[in-house]
Amino acid sequence: MQNSNKIFQLIGIPFTAFLSVIFGLLFVSFPIGIYVVFESEIGDDINFEYPLTHLVLFKNTDLYQSPTDVSIGDVFVILWIFYLVIFVIALLGPRHGFLQTMSSMISFGKYDDKSNYMIGVIKWLSVLVLASILVNFIQEQFEIDIVPPLAENDLLQFFYVSLAPVIEEFGFRLLLLGIPLFVFYSHKFSLKYFLRCLWTPNILDVHNYKKAVFLIIFVGFIFGFAHIAFGESWSEGKFAQASISGIILGWVYLRYGFVVSILIHWATNYFIFAYAIFLSQLNVISIEDAFSHSLMSSLEILFLMSGMLSVGVMFLDKFYSKKESRLEI
């Protein structure tokens, strides 16, 4: 299939260029996040030493406002290290490194999105952003707005959005998706195999995708509902956007595993807010105004273009895969 290789080589140049730029932006967000929490003044009257038990997460529990030496800064560092470790795992594996996989596409026209986690992260992150923009655009035509919950404090808001991917991916992907997928498709049981399947569900023998797809859609809708149903939540307009995101994250979890799904979720939360808060501090403007800044608009355009290119690459890969299978028959 020399023609397909040449086409992938041709598309590989802009595709890998977008991947490289987005990768660089993701990497730079790590030190930006540290600066935002420990050096900026976004917390106003509180800082990173704010006691963990004073968070509203613990309200109506015995732990609320109890004396503790654990601060939100301590927990943030743990989260930061966890995401960095996952980021490095994605950069190096599962079979080939990020740069090696990209150079293979440019040099030989070989497209294998499962050989490196980071390729899957950036590609599907771009698709998720593209889908979110489209949903938001359609809803705006019907005057359905997406209004975020009121933030009690900008520093606490950044802490919450940094914590959310861990809690939500463990809950919605590992528990609500991983365990049922194991029950549906596993023909043996051992603790080691069970944990491996939770980490990378694609090792399961999923011969019939109907049950898996139905489960992913169902959990996706629960994910969307959870964003509007509890406490001071998003407005109802968030339901469709969060549901689509949940479905994409579910499919990514099944196809690539936990590493890719949690990094995509991390990017939609921590990464976006780190840049917005950094801009707000740099230009002495509110975070709301920072999201309208030209840099944030440029990021949106970058992901929009990368998302469209990613969709095109996936369609081409599907087309040539079917063509090769017909030739083999």
XYZ file of C-alpha atoms in Angstrom:
329
model
C 0.000 0.000 0.000
C 2.585 2.552 -1.199
C -0.081 5.148 -2.021
C -1.418 5.110 1.536
C 2.121 5.464 2.897
C 2.749 8.508 0.682
C -0.537 10.109 1.756
C 0.253 9.548 5.443
C 3.742 10.969 4.857
C 2.193 14.061 3.296
C -0.378 14.531 6.062
C 2.214 13.555 8.659
C 4.073 16.860 8.253
C 1.280 19.218 9.443
C -0.163 16.542 11.768
C 3.120 16.007 13.648
C 3.725 19.772 13.663
C 0.446 20.310 15.531
C 1.227 17.398 17.859
C 4.657 18.866 18.649
C 3.319 22.348 19.426
C 0.547 21.008 21.656
C 2.996 18.673 23.400
C 5.236 21.651 24.166
C 2.301 23.610 25.577
C 1.252 20.667 27.754
C 4.789 20.292 29.095
C 5.172 24.007 29.878
C 1.906 23.942 31.862
C 3.647 21.936 34.613
C 5.941 24.770 35.811
C 3.150 27.293 35.176
C 0.913 25.370 37.586
C 3.598 25.444 40.283
C 4.008 29.193 39.803
C 0.248 29.770 39.962
C -0.167 27.921 43.270
C 3.016 28.904 45.118
C 4.094 32.264 43.679
C 1.002 34.077 42.416
C -1.589 35.957 44.476
C -4.734 34.434 43.013
C -5.884 33.271 46.448
C -6.221 36.852 47.760
C -6.655 36.297 51.504
C -5.552 32.641 51.438
C -2.529 30.832 49.996
C -1.167 27.304 49.494
C -1.016 26.824 53.282
C -4.817 26.796 53.501
C -5.792 23.700 55.573
C -7.208 20.844 53.535
C -10.046 20.169 55.984
C -11.378 23.714 55.513
C -12.494 22.899 51.984
C -16.212 22.561 51.291
C -15.442 18.984 50.209
C -15.438 18.095 53.884
C -18.507 20.103 54.838
C -21.117 18.086 56.781
C -18.392 15.643 57.866
C -16.527 15.302 61.159
C -13.320 16.371 59.418
C -14.603 19.804 58.404
C -12.329 22.546 59.808
C -10.612 20.062 62.122
C -6.945 20.834 62.991
C -4.535 19.403 60.403
C -1.003 19.918 59.128
C -2.038 18.943 55.583
C -2.545 21.937 53.313
C -3.928 22.280 49.796
C -0.340 22.982 48.709
C 0.740 19.553 49.979
C -2.050 17.798 48.105
C -1.404 19.856 44.976
C 2.250 18.744 44.923
C 1.155 15.099 45.203
C -1.293 15.594 42.339
C 1.352 17.436 40.305
C 3.882 14.596 40.744
C 1.219 11.998 39.881
C 0.323 13.787 36.635
C 3.994 14.265 35.771
C 4.668 10.530 36.211
C 1.676 9.673 34.000
C 2.897 12.264 31.486
C 6.342 10.610 31.310
C 4.735 7.169 30.925
C 2.684 8.532 28.024
C 5.778 10.096 26.471
C 7.784 6.859 26.508
C 5.286 4.086 25.861
C 3.685 1.683 25.584
C 5.860 0.403 22.696
C 7.723 3.383 21.230
C 8.630 6.897 22.289
C 6.745 9.992 21.179
C 9.453 11.287 18.812
C 10.121 7.850 17.319
C 6.438 7.356 16.513
C 6.149 10.776 14.882
C 9.332 10.372 12.821
C 8.069 6.985 11.610
C 4.961 8.658 10.198
C 6.943 11.375 8.419
C 9.722 9.111 7.126
C 7.812 5.959 6.226
C 4.119 6.922 6.301
C 3.463 4.449 9.116
C 0.552 5.510 11.292
C 0.158 3.552 14.523
C -1.708 5.523 17.164
C -1.397 2.724 19.719
C 2.399 2.608 19.741
C 2.673 5.749 21.861
C 0.252 7.027 24.496
C 1.097 10.708 23.955
C -0.012 10.543 20.316
C -3.391 9.247 21.507
C -3.588 11.906 24.227
C -3.018 14.876 21.919
C -5.085 13.475 19.045
C -8.156 12.694 21.139
C -7.757 15.844 23.252
C -7.971 17.794 20.002
C -11.047 15.820 18.929
C -12.689 16.404 22.329
C -12.055 20.162 22.123
C -13.401 20.189 18.551
C -16.553 18.333 19.670
C -17.013 20.695 22.631
C -16.726 23.769 20.392
C -19.299 22.325 17.966
C -21.734 21.463 20.776
C -21.321 24.922 22.279
C -21.874 26.561 18.870
C -25.059 24.558 18.206
C -26.457 25.287 21.670
C -25.772 28.995 21.268
C -28.053 29.001 18.208
C -30.854 27.952 20.566
C -29.723 30.439 23.236
C -28.536 27.674 25.544
C -25.544 28.973 27.475
C -22.933 27.067 29.462
C -22.506 28.877 32.772
C -19.812 27.581 35.170
C -20.434 27.354 38.931
C -19.442 30.360 40.988
C -15.903 30.069 42.315
C -15.472 30.818 46.017
C -11.789 31.600 45.394
C -9.559 31.413 42.305
C -6.844 29.420 44.090
C -9.377 26.927 45.422
C -10.984 26.688 41.994
C -7.624 25.757 40.446
C -7.105 23.192 43.199
C -10.529 21.650 42.510
C -10.028 21.447 38.736
C -6.637 19.830 39.352
C -8.167 17.267 41.708
C -11.247 16.499 39.577
C -9.534 14.342 36.882
C -8.258 11.888 39.499
C -11.609 11.550 41.271
C -13.711 11.438 38.098
C -11.449 9.090 36.138
C -11.261 6.642 39.033
C -15.023 6.831 39.467
C -16.370 7.007 35.919
C -13.686 5.128 34.013
C -12.137 2.578 36.407
C -15.231 1.756 38.461
C -18.221 2.377 36.173
C -16.484 1.257 32.961
C -13.473 -0.873 33.849
C -15.185 -3.294 36.208
C -18.257 -3.965 33.981
C -15.974 -4.413 30.934
C -13.994 -6.993 32.904
C -17.207 -8.786 33.889
C -18.504 -8.773 30.274
C -15.354 -9.850 28.453
C -12.944 -11.592 30.826
C -12.814 -15.391 30.776
C -10.398 -15.762 33.653
C -9.858 -14.125 37.008
C -6.798 -13.238 39.015
C -6.071 -10.063 40.914
C -3.064 -9.265 38.709
C -5.056 -9.754 35.487
C -7.975 -7.737 36.883
C -5.707 -4.777 37.696
C -4.066 -5.005 34.273
C -7.494 -4.904 32.627
C -8.460 -1.830 34.650
C -5.233 -0.132 33.535
C -5.530 -1.164 29.864
C -8.966 -2.637 28.998
C -7.864 -3.268 25.393
C -6.150 -6.485 26.510
C -9.643 -7.939 26.996
C -11.066 -10.051 24.199
C -13.757 -7.582 23.118
C -15.216 -9.554 20.194
C -18.618 -7.851 20.328
C -18.448 -4.077 20.778
C -22.205 -3.545 21.167
C -22.238 -4.010 24.937
C -19.050 -1.959 25.340
C -20.360 0.935 23.239
C -23.723 0.927 25.035
C -21.924 0.995 28.392
C -19.635 3.837 27.268
C -22.634 5.920 26.102
C -24.591 5.178 29.281
C -21.694 6.151 31.559
C -21.087 9.210 29.360
C -24.615 10.438 30.041
C -24.152 9.823 33.771
C -20.939 11.845 33.535
C -22.855 14.676 31.886
C -25.681 14.539 34.427
C -23.202 14.643 37.327
C -21.914 18.015 36.089
C -25.318 19.692 36.466
C -27.006 17.784 39.273
C -24.998 18.219 42.461
C -24.298 21.234 44.642
C -23.375 24.483 42.924
C -23.026 22.864 39.526
C -22.812 24.026 35.923
C -25.908 25.253 34.100
C -28.038 22.760 32.138
C -26.161 23.670 28.950
C -23.144 21.762 30.268
C -25.006 18.432 30.090
C -24.575 17.851 26.336
C -20.948 19.014 26.285
C -19.971 16.945 29.335
C -21.841 13.884 28.009
C -19.971 14.027 24.677
C -16.711 14.457 26.589
C -17.601 11.492 28.811
C -18.334 9.300 25.790
C -15.035 10.269 24.146
C -13.122 9.637 27.370
C -14.868 6.276 27.730
C -13.926 5.211 24.196
C -10.353 6.403 24.745
C -10.186 4.434 27.996
C -11.331 1.262 26.219
C -8.997 1.754 23.255
C -5.827 3.040 24.962
C -6.250 2.703 28.714
C -6.230 4.786 31.859
C -3.019 6.702 31.039
C -4.562 8.403 28.013
C -8.016 9.084 29.479
C -6.698 10.706 32.669
C -4.171 12.863 30.784
C -6.868 14.126 28.431
C -9.054 14.945 31.441
C -6.059 16.621 33.127
C -5.483 18.733 30.015
C -9.098 19.929 29.854
C -8.877 21.013 33.497
C -5.410 21.789 34.836
C -3.751 22.699 31.530
C -6.441 25.159 30.397
C -6.824 26.834 33.793
C -3.050 27.070 34.374
C -2.658 29.206 31.257
C -5.776 31.274 31.965
C -4.716 32.044 35.545
C -1.152 32.805 34.443
C -2.505 35.300 31.900
C -4.774 36.858 34.526
C -1.774 37.417 36.818
C 0.470 38.646 34.007
C -2.069 41.179 32.695
C -3.759 41.949 36.048
C -7.189 40.932 34.775
C -9.868 38.542 36.013
C -9.785 34.867 35.039
C -13.042 35.397 33.116
C -11.344 38.098 31.029
C -8.255 35.905 30.651
C -10.338 33.256 28.872
C -11.132 35.915 26.262
C -7.455 36.821 25.841
C -5.922 36.465 22.376
C -3.581 33.694 23.586
C -6.512 31.581 24.812
C -8.301 32.217 21.517
C -5.149 31.105 19.694
C -5.080 27.914 21.768
C -8.698 27.241 20.803
C -7.906 27.720 17.104
C -4.855 25.473 17.454
C -6.924 22.660 18.971
C -9.710 23.237 16.447
C -7.321 22.778 13.515
C -5.566 19.860 15.194
C -8.950 18.239 15.886
C -10.054 18.498 12.254
C -6.716 17.105 11.068
C -6.946 14.278 13.617
C -10.424 13.335 12.388
C -9.091 13.312 8.828
C -6.171 11.066 9.780
C -8.516 8.645 11.553
C -10.834 8.426 8.536
C -7.885 7.794 6.208
C -6.520 5.118 8.528
C -9.941 3.424 8.643
C -10.294 3.627 4.850
C -6.910 2.109 4.075
C -7.272 -0.537 6.789
C -10.520 -1.752 5.153
C -8.874 -1.625 1.736
C -5.964 -3.756 2.931
C -8.312 -6.303 4.534
C -10.212 -6.650 1.221
C -6.980 -7.226 -0.686
C -5.954 -9.931 1.797
C -9.265 -11.731 1.223
